[in-house]
mmCIF file of C-alpha atoms in Angstrom:
data_model
loop_
_atom_site.group_PDB
_atom_site.id
_atom_site.type_symbol
_atom_site.label_atom_id
_atom_site.label_comp_id
_atom_site.label_asym_id
_atom_site.label_seq_id
_atom_site.Cartn_x
_atom_site.Cartn_y
_atom_site.Cartn_z
ATOM 1 C CA UNK D 1 0.454 -4.015 44.453
ATOM 2 C CA UNK D 2 0.518 -2.519 40.962
ATOM 3 C CA UNK D 3 -2.390 -3.569 38.742
ATOM 4 C CA UNK D 4 -1.728 -4.882 35.224
ATOM 5 C CA UNK D 5 -4.079 -4.662 32.250
ATOM 6 C CA UNK D 6 -3.558 -6.413 28.899
ATOM 7 C CA UNK D 7 -5.593 -7.721 25.970
ATOM 8 C CA UNK D 8 -5.838 -10.684 23.620
ATOM 9 C CA UNK D 9 -3.341 -9.270 21.116
ATOM 10 C CA UNK D 10 -0.722 -10.504 23.594
ATOM 11 C CA UNK D 11 -1.486 -14.115 22.584
ATOM 12 C CA UNK D 12 -2.045 -15.096 26.217
ATOM 13 C CA UNK D 13 -4.922 -17.540 26.571
ATOM 14 C CA UNK D 14 -7.883 -16.513 28.694
ATOM 15 C CA UNK D 15 -7.184 -19.238 31.317
ATOM 16 C CA UNK D 16 -3.534 -18.154 31.520
ATOM 17 C CA UNK D 17 -4.525 -14.505 31.836
ATOM 18 C CA UNK D 18 -6.804 -15.420 34.723
ATOM 19 C CA UNK D 19 -4.098 -17.424 36.497
ATOM 20 C CA UNK D 20 -1.651 -14.545 36.022
ATOM 21 C CA UNK D 21 -4.088 -12.177 37.702
ATOM 22 C CA UNK D 22 -4.411 -9.901 34.682
ATOM 23 C CA UNK D 23 -7.287 -7.618 33.873
ATOM 24 C CA UNK D 24 -7.781 -8.964 30.361
ATOM 25 C CA UNK D 25 -9.709 -7.406 27.502
ATOM 26 C CA UNK D 26 -10.829 -8.750 24.124
ATOM 27 C CA UNK D 27 -10.375 -7.497 20.633
ATOM 28 C CA UNK D 28 -13.577 -7.408 18.577
ATOM 29 C CA UNK D 29 -13.961 -9.412 15.351
ATOM 30 C CA UNK D 30 -16.488 -8.084 12.844
ATOM 31 C CA UNK D 31 -17.996 -10.174 10.042
ATOM 32 C CA UNK D 32 -20.446 -7.924 8.208
ATOM 33 C CA UNK D 33 -23.156 -6.991 10.704
ATOM 34 C CA UNK D 34 -21.987 -9.483 13.336
ATOM 35 C CA UNK D 35 -19.377 -8.790 15.986
ATOM 36 C CA UNK D 36 -17.643 -11.214 18.343
ATOM 37 C CA UNK D 37 -15.351 -10.872 21.349
ATOM 38 C CA UNK D 38 -12.252 -12.967 20.746
ATOM 39 C CA UNK D 39 -11.954 -13.962 24.394
ATOM 40 C CA UNK D 40 -15.333 -15.659 24.845
ATOM 41 C CA UNK D 41 -17.286 -15.674 21.587
ATOM 42 C CA UNK D 42 -14.865 -16.733 18.848
ATOM 43 C CA UNK D 43 -11.736 -18.862 19.207
ATOM 44 C CA UNK D 44 -8.945 -19.196 16.644
ATOM 45 C CA UNK D 45 -10.119 -22.444 15.044
ATOM 46 C CA UNK D 46 -13.674 -21.160 14.635
ATOM 47 C CA UNK D 47 -12.308 -17.963 13.139
ATOM 48 C CA UNK D 48 -10.237 -19.777 10.506
ATOM 49 C CA UNK D 49 -13.221 -21.894 9.456
ATOM 50 C CA UNK D 50 -15.412 -18.833 9.123
ATOM 51 C CA UNK D 51 -12.730 -16.813 7.333
ATOM 52 C CA UNK D 52 -12.263 -19.510 4.689
ATOM 53 C CA UNK D 53 -16.012 -19.738 4.138
ATOM 54 C CA UNK D 54 -16.618 -15.983 4.049
ATOM 55 C CA UNK D 55 -16.658 -13.898 0.892
ATOM 56 C CA UNK D 56 -16.159 -10.760 2.962
ATOM 57 C CA UNK D 57 -12.898 -9.943 4.724
ATOM 58 C CA UNK D 58 -13.578 -9.454 8.446
ATOM 59 C CA UNK D 59 -12.514 -6.363 10.341
ATOM 60 C CA UNK D 60 -11.285 -5.781 13.867
ATOM 61 C CA UNK D 61 -11.964 -3.262 16.577
ATOM 62 C CA UNK D 62 -9.933 -2.485 19.674
ATOM 63 C CA UNK D 63 -11.551 -3.079 23.069
ATOM 64 C CA UNK D 64 -14.379 -0.612 23.500
ATOM 65 C CA UNK D 65 -13.482 2.059 26.102
ATOM 66 C CA UNK D 66 -16.464 0.942 28.182
ATOM 67 C CA UNK D 67 -14.873 -2.490 28.629
ATOM 68 C CA UNK D 68 -12.073 -0.921 30.676
ATOM 69 C CA UNK D 69 -14.460 0.741 33.121
ATOM 70 C CA UNK D 70 -15.361 -2.287 35.296
ATOM 71 C CA UNK D 71 -11.679 -3.097 35.773
ATOM 72 C CA UNK D 72 -10.716 0.467 36.665
ATOM 73 C CA UNK D 73 -13.674 0.760 39.038
ATOM 74 C CA UNK D 74 -12.665 -2.457 40.790
ATOM 75 C CA UNK D 75 -9.046 -1.311 41.091
ATOM 76 C CA UNK D 76 -9.837 2.226 42.255
ATOM 77 C CA UNK D 77 -10.246 1.556 46.011
ATOM 78 C CA UNK D 78 -6.691 0.223 46.302
ATOM 79 C CA UNK D 79 -5.243 3.540 45.038
ATOM 80 C CA UNK D 80 -2.418 1.521 43.472
ATOM 81 C CA UNK D 81 -1.016 2.434 40.028
ATOM 82 C CA UNK D 82 -2.521 0.727 36.983
ATOM 83 C CA UNK D 83 -0.313 -0.188 34.017
ATOM 84 C CA UNK D 84 -2.150 -0.789 30.735
ATOM 85 C CA UNK D 85 0.257 -2.762 28.532
ATOM 86 C CA UNK D 86 -0.768 -2.141 24.925
ATOM 87 C CA UNK D 87 0.132 -3.340 21.430
ATOM 88 C CA UNK D 88 1.700 -0.862 19.024
ATOM 89 C CA UNK D 89 -0.541 2.122 18.367
ATOM 90 C CA UNK D 90 0.589 2.013 14.722
ATOM 91 C CA UNK D 91 -0.937 -1.462 14.338
ATOM 92 C CA UNK D 92 -3.904 -1.436 16.712
ATOM 93 C CA UNK D 93 -6.361 1.131 18.040
ATOM 94 C CA UNK D 94 -5.993 -0.263 21.562
ATOM 95 C CA UNK D 95 -3.899 2.662 22.838
ATOM 96 C CA UNK D 96 -6.495 5.162 21.629
ATOM 97 C CA UNK D 97 -9.317 3.147 23.176
ATOM 98 C CA UNK D 98 -7.474 2.943 26.495
ATOM 99 C CA UNK D 99 -6.797 6.695 26.429
ATOM 100 C CA UNK D 100 -10.507 7.360 25.978
ATOM 101 C CA UNK D 101 -11.329 5.095 28.917
ATOM 102 C CA UNK D 102 -8.657 6.602 31.163
ATOM 103 C CA UNK D 103 -10.066 10.092 30.610
ATOM 104 C CA UNK D 104 -13.088 9.012 32.664
ATOM 105 C CA UNK D 105 -10.872 8.265 35.687
ATOM 106 C CA UNK D 106 -8.810 11.450 36.200
ATOM 107 C CA UNK D 107 -8.087 10.692 39.849
ATOM 108 C CA UNK D 108 -6.448 7.319 39.229
ATOM 109 C CA UNK D 109 -2.777 6.727 38.414
ATOM 110 C CA UNK D 110 -3.300 4.901 35.112
ATOM 111 C CA UNK D 111 -0.325 4.612 32.774
ATOM 112 C CA UNK D 112 -0.783 3.507 29.173
ATOM 113 C CA UNK D 113 2.337 1.847 27.786
ATOM 114 C CA UNK D 114 2.741 1.456 24.021
ATOM 115 C CA UNK D 115 5.083 -1.521 23.613
ATOM 116 C CA UNK D 116 5.480 -0.983 19.877
ATOM 117 C CA UNK D 117 4.844 -4.659 19.212
ATOM 118 C CA UNK D 118 2.117 -7.295 19.068
ATOM 119 C CA UNK D 119 1.512 -11.027 19.462
ATOM 120 C CA UNK D 120 3.795 -13.322 21.427
ATOM 121 C CA UNK D 121 6.387 -10.571 21.860
ATOM 122 C CA UNK D 122 3.763 -8.540 23.672
ATOM 123 C CA UNK D 123 2.808 -11.648 25.626
ATOM 124 C CA UNK D 124 6.384 -12.168 26.782
ATOM 125 C CA UNK D 125 6.523 -8.562 27.962
ATOM 126 C CA UNK D 126 3.252 -8.970 29.870
ATOM 127 C CA UNK D 127 4.466 -12.182 31.524
ATOM 128 C CA UNK D 128 7.682 -10.463 32.608
ATOM 129 C CA UNK D 129 5.623 -7.613 34.055
ATOM 130 C CA UNK D 130 3.635 -10.155 36.082
ATOM 131 C CA UNK D 131 6.897 -11.653 37.392
ATOM 132 C CA UNK D 132 8.071 -8.229 38.512
ATOM 133 C CA UNK D 133 4.676 -7.435 40.024
ATOM 134 C CA UNK D 134 4.721 -10.621 42.107
ATOM 135 C CA UNK D 135 8.329 -9.917 43.121
ATOM 136 C CA UNK D 136 7.180 -6.645 44.647
ATOM 137 C CA UNK D 137 8.727 -4.175 42.209
ATOM 138 C CA UNK D 138 7.217 -0.702 42.165
ATOM 139 C CA UNK D 139 5.073 0.596 39.320
ATOM 140 C CA UNK D 140 7.962 2.812 38.188
ATOM 141 C CA UNK D 141 10.305 -0.180 38.092
ATOM 142 C CA UNK D 142 7.831 -2.347 36.203
ATOM 143 C CA UNK D 143 7.110 0.427 33.720
ATOM 144 C CA UNK D 144 10.829 0.957 33.114
ATOM 145 C CA UNK D 145 11.317 -2.786 32.625
ATOM 146 C CA UNK D 146 8.473 -2.964 30.116
ATOM 147 C CA UNK D 147 9.916 -0.092 28.105
ATOM 148 C CA UNK D 148 13.394 -1.637 28.134
ATOM 149 C CA UNK D 149 12.079 -5.000 26.923
ATOM 150 C CA UNK D 150 10.006 -3.260 24.260
ATOM 151 C CA UNK D 151 13.163 -1.791 22.756
ATOM 152 C CA UNK D 152 14.720 -5.264 22.535
ATOM 153 C CA UNK D 153 11.614 -7.008 21.251
ATOM 154 C CA UNK D 154 11.905 -8.671 17.843
ATOM 155 C CA UNK D 155 9.206 -10.375 15.768
ATOM 156 C CA UNK D 156 9.564 -11.978 12.353
ATOM 157 C CA UNK D 157 6.783 -13.762 10.563
ATOM 158 C CA UNK D 158 6.117 -15.598 7.352
ATOM 159 C CA UNK D 159 2.782 -15.216 5.574
ATOM 160 C CA UNK D 160 1.326 -17.047 2.602
ATOM 161 C CA UNK D 161 0.144 -13.810 1.019
ATOM 162 C CA UNK D 162 0.146 -10.070 1.632
ATOM 163 C CA UNK D 163 -3.521 -9.946 0.643
ATOM 164 C CA UNK D 164 -4.922 -9.790 4.176
ATOM 165 C CA UNK D 165 -2.389 -7.248 5.420
ATOM 166 C CA UNK D 166 -2.882 -5.143 2.302
ATOM 167 C CA UNK D 167 -6.675 -5.083 2.533
ATOM 168 C CA UNK D 168 -6.532 -4.404 6.251
ATOM 169 C CA UNK D 169 -4.120 -1.488 5.821
ATOM 170 C CA UNK D 170 -1.515 -2.982 8.173
ATOM 171 C CA UNK D 171 1.609 -3.311 6.038
ATOM 172 C CA UNK D 172 3.350 0.068 6.246
ATOM 173 C CA UNK D 173 6.260 0.324 3.817
ATOM 174 C CA UNK D 174 5.537 -3.217 2.652
ATOM 175 C CA UNK D 175 2.768 -1.701 0.522
ATOM 176 C CA UNK D 176 5.430 -1.135 -2.117
ATOM 177 C CA UNK D 177 5.579 -4.893 -2.572
ATOM 178 C CA UNK D 178 1.892 -5.517 -3.039
ATOM 179 C CA UNK D 179 1.513 -4.984 -6.760
ATOM 180 C CA UNK D 180 4.258 -7.346 -7.874
ATOM 181 C CA UNK D 181 4.564 -9.722 -4.952
ATOM 182 C CA UNK D 182 1.106 -10.784 -3.843
ATOM 183 C CA UNK D 183 2.011 -14.261 -5.074
ATOM 184 C CA UNK D 184 5.401 -14.282 -3.339
ATOM 185 C CA UNK D 185 6.065 -15.658 0.155
ATOM 186 C CA UNK D 186 7.016 -12.607 2.206
ATOM 187 C CA UNK D 187 8.984 -12.521 5.429
ATOM 188 C CA UNK D 188 7.827 -9.535 7.442
ATOM 189 C CA UNK D 189 8.876 -8.024 10.748
ATOM 190 C CA UNK D 190 7.818 -5.476 13.311
ATOM 191 C CA UNK D 191 9.925 -2.390 12.666
ATOM 192 C CA UNK D 192 9.427 0.959 14.394
ATOM 193 C CA UNK D 193 6.046 -0.219 15.602
ATOM 194 C CA UNK D 194 4.797 -1.193 12.145
ATOM 195 C CA UNK D 195 4.593 -4.308 10.001
ATOM 196 C CA UNK D 196 7.275 -3.971 7.345
ATOM 197 C CA UNK D 197 8.880 -6.077 4.639
ATOM 198 C CA UNK D 198 12.090 -7.930 5.440
ATOM 199 C CA UNK D 199 12.510 -10.049 2.310
ATOM 200 C CA UNK D 200 10.569 -12.387 0.019
ATOM 201 C CA UNK D 201 11.040 -15.822 -1.504
ATOM 202 C CA UNK D 202 9.309 -17.571 -4.385
ATOM 203 C CA UNK D 203 8.219 -20.694 -2.516
ATOM 204 C CA UNK D 204 7.094 -21.537 1.005
ATOM 205 C CA UNK D 205 10.006 -23.982 1.339
ATOM 206 C CA UNK D 206 12.592 -21.345 0.445
ATOM 207 C CA UNK D 207 10.863 -18.804 2.652
ATOM 208 C CA UNK D 208 10.953 -21.178 5.636
ATOM 209 C CA UNK D 209 14.672 -21.769 5.096
ATOM 210 C CA UNK D 210 15.381 -18.037 4.924
ATOM 211 C CA UNK D 211 13.100 -17.417 7.905
ATOM 212 C CA UNK D 212 15.105 -19.889 9.994
ATOM 213 C CA UNK D 213 18.380 -18.340 8.838
ATOM 214 C CA UNK D 214 17.248 -14.885 9.962
ATOM 215 C CA UNK D 215 16.079 -16.107 13.373
ATOM 216 C CA UNK D 216 19.282 -18.025 14.079
ATOM 217 C CA UNK D 217 21.377 -15.016 13.091
ATOM 218 C CA UNK D 218 19.556 -12.612 15.407
ATOM 219 C CA UNK D 219 18.121 -14.545 18.355
ATOM 220 C CA UNK D 220 20.502 -14.952 21.329
ATOM 221 C CA UNK D 221 21.302 -18.504 22.430
ATOM 222 C CA UNK D 222 19.785 -17.994 25.849
ATOM 223 C CA UNK D 223 16.620 -18.742 27.795
ATOM 224 C CA UNK D 224 16.541 -15.008 28.539
ATOM 225 C CA UNK D 225 15.670 -14.377 24.889
ATOM 226 C CA UNK D 226 12.207 -15.830 25.657
ATOM 227 C CA UNK D 227 11.852 -17.161 22.113
ATOM 228 C CA UNK D 228 8.273 -18.072 21.223
ATOM 229 C CA UNK D 229 6.549 -19.354 18.101
ATOM 230 C CA UNK D 230 3.121 -18.177 16.996
ATOM 231 C CA UNK D 231 1.082 -19.677 14.179
ATOM 232 C CA UNK D 232 -2.184 -19.359 12.317
ATOM 233 C CA UNK D 233 -3.285 -22.961 12.067
ATOM 234 C CA UNK D 234 0.000 -24.530 10.930
ATOM 235 C CA UNK D 235 0.780 -26.420 14.120
ATOM 236 C CA UNK D 236 2.997 -29.071 12.527
ATOM 237 C CA UNK D 237 5.204 -26.436 10.893
ATOM 238 C CA UNK D 238 5.382 -24.643 14.238
ATOM 239 C CA UNK D 239 6.421 -27.864 15.991
ATOM 240 C CA UNK D 240 9.081 -28.605 13.390
ATOM 241 C CA UNK D 241 10.451 -25.083 13.709
ATOM 242 C CA UNK D 242 10.440 -25.350 17.511
ATOM 243 C CA UNK D 243 12.432 -28.586 17.398
ATOM 244 C CA UNK D 244 15.108 -26.954 15.258
ATOM 245 C CA UNK D 245 15.238 -23.771 17.319
ATOM 246 C CA UNK D 246 15.502 -25.624 20.633
ATOM 247 C CA UNK D 247 18.594 -27.400 19.355
ATOM 248 C CA UNK D 248 20.188 -24.443 17.596
ATOM 249 C CA UNK D 249 19.466 -21.936 20.370
ATOM 250 C CA UNK D 250 20.316 -24.418 23.127
ATOM 251 C CA UNK D 251 17.106 -23.832 25.079
ATOM 252 C CA UNK D 252 14.866 -26.313 26.887
ATOM 253 C CA UNK D 253 11.517 -25.094 25.653
ATOM 254 C CA UNK D 254 9.970 -22.804 23.053
ATOM 255 C CA UNK D 255 6.276 -22.123 23.675
ATOM 256 C CA UNK D 256 3.844 -22.460 20.769
ATOM 257 C CA UNK D 257 0.894 -20.098 20.489
ATOM 258 C CA UNK D 258 -2.153 -20.267 18.233
ATOM 259 C CA UNK D 259 -2.585 -16.674 17.086
ATOM 260 C CA UNK D 260 -5.787 -14.935 18.178
ATOM 261 C CA UNK D 261 -8.391 -14.051 15.542
ATOM 262 C CA UNK D 262 -7.585 -10.333 15.637
ATOM 263 C CA UNK D 263 -4.071 -11.007 14.338
ATOM 264 C CA UNK D 264 -5.139 -13.595 11.765
ATOM 265 C CA UNK D 265 -7.607 -11.111 10.290
ATOM 266 C CA UNK D 266 -4.560 -9.296 8.937
ATOM 267 C CA UNK D 267 -1.947 -12.064 8.673
ATOM 268 C CA UNK D 268 -4.286 -14.677 7.259
ATOM 269 C CA UNK D 269 -4.315 -18.433 7.891
ATOM 270 C CA UNK D 270 -0.907 -20.074 7.612
ATOM 271 C CA UNK D 271 1.058 -17.257 9.223
ATOM 272 C CA UNK D 272 4.103 -18.421 11.175
ATOM 273 C CA UNK D 273 6.012 -16.122 13.505
ATOM 274 C CA UNK D 274 8.909 -16.067 15.945
ATOM 275 C CA UNK D 275 9.377 -13.499 18.691
ATOM 276 C CA UNK D 276 12.318 -12.974 21.035
ATOM 277 C CA UNK D 277 14.305 -10.387 22.953
ATOM 278 C CA UNK D 278 17.594 -9.255 21.453
ATOM 279 C CA UNK D 279 20.675 -9.181 23.667
ATOM 280 C CA UNK D 280 21.225 -6.136 25.869
#
């Protein structure tokens, strides 16, 4: 059976990753001289508390190449293909880290897949890959499915400020907005593997209304869209949005995910996002 490797930027909880049978790696959160794994050493709530109290903006690091080694060594005897499902290489260094690790295992069939996305969209792709794995699809079939879903993946998110994205160097063309719009409420999206500006509003209320309008215009009214909501400590807003989307999209459930620290480093507290798959 094909092996699957993912990391915490997929917004899958550690218990869920274990139950799914994933080889699961952390991102690293760095506050000054201290570093923390975001799978076992720092959860999202602890991160927000520390971020608000810190005068220094934290940094992130992709999984160290050495963290892949135990997984690859354990998988090696099976001689089955290994698919490493990664966040966008234009947002995270995870692809580069995985490539470094894979170079130490030249005799294994290890395939690094850049999904071009991050967060719950990546999580939905990983969960689909697990479904296909358990259904007995081949590595080639799973890889093709991942790439097809990646092309249809959509993520929009609302942030309170561009400050964190700007300082972290994660906003692509949205940098043009920084000077005049740091006080605006931007709606951003993942575009061509990067975080880019979609539009802005002057108040959070107006931004939420526009955010909902965009989602309803683009998200298919189908369970197959796998719509999910991700948030950075604004659970009530996420619940309210989920209630509206369930009705408008005619779906039974929309999962809510507390964003992992490595995403909130750049999005900041208060970020609210929606991910889904566009129609074929």
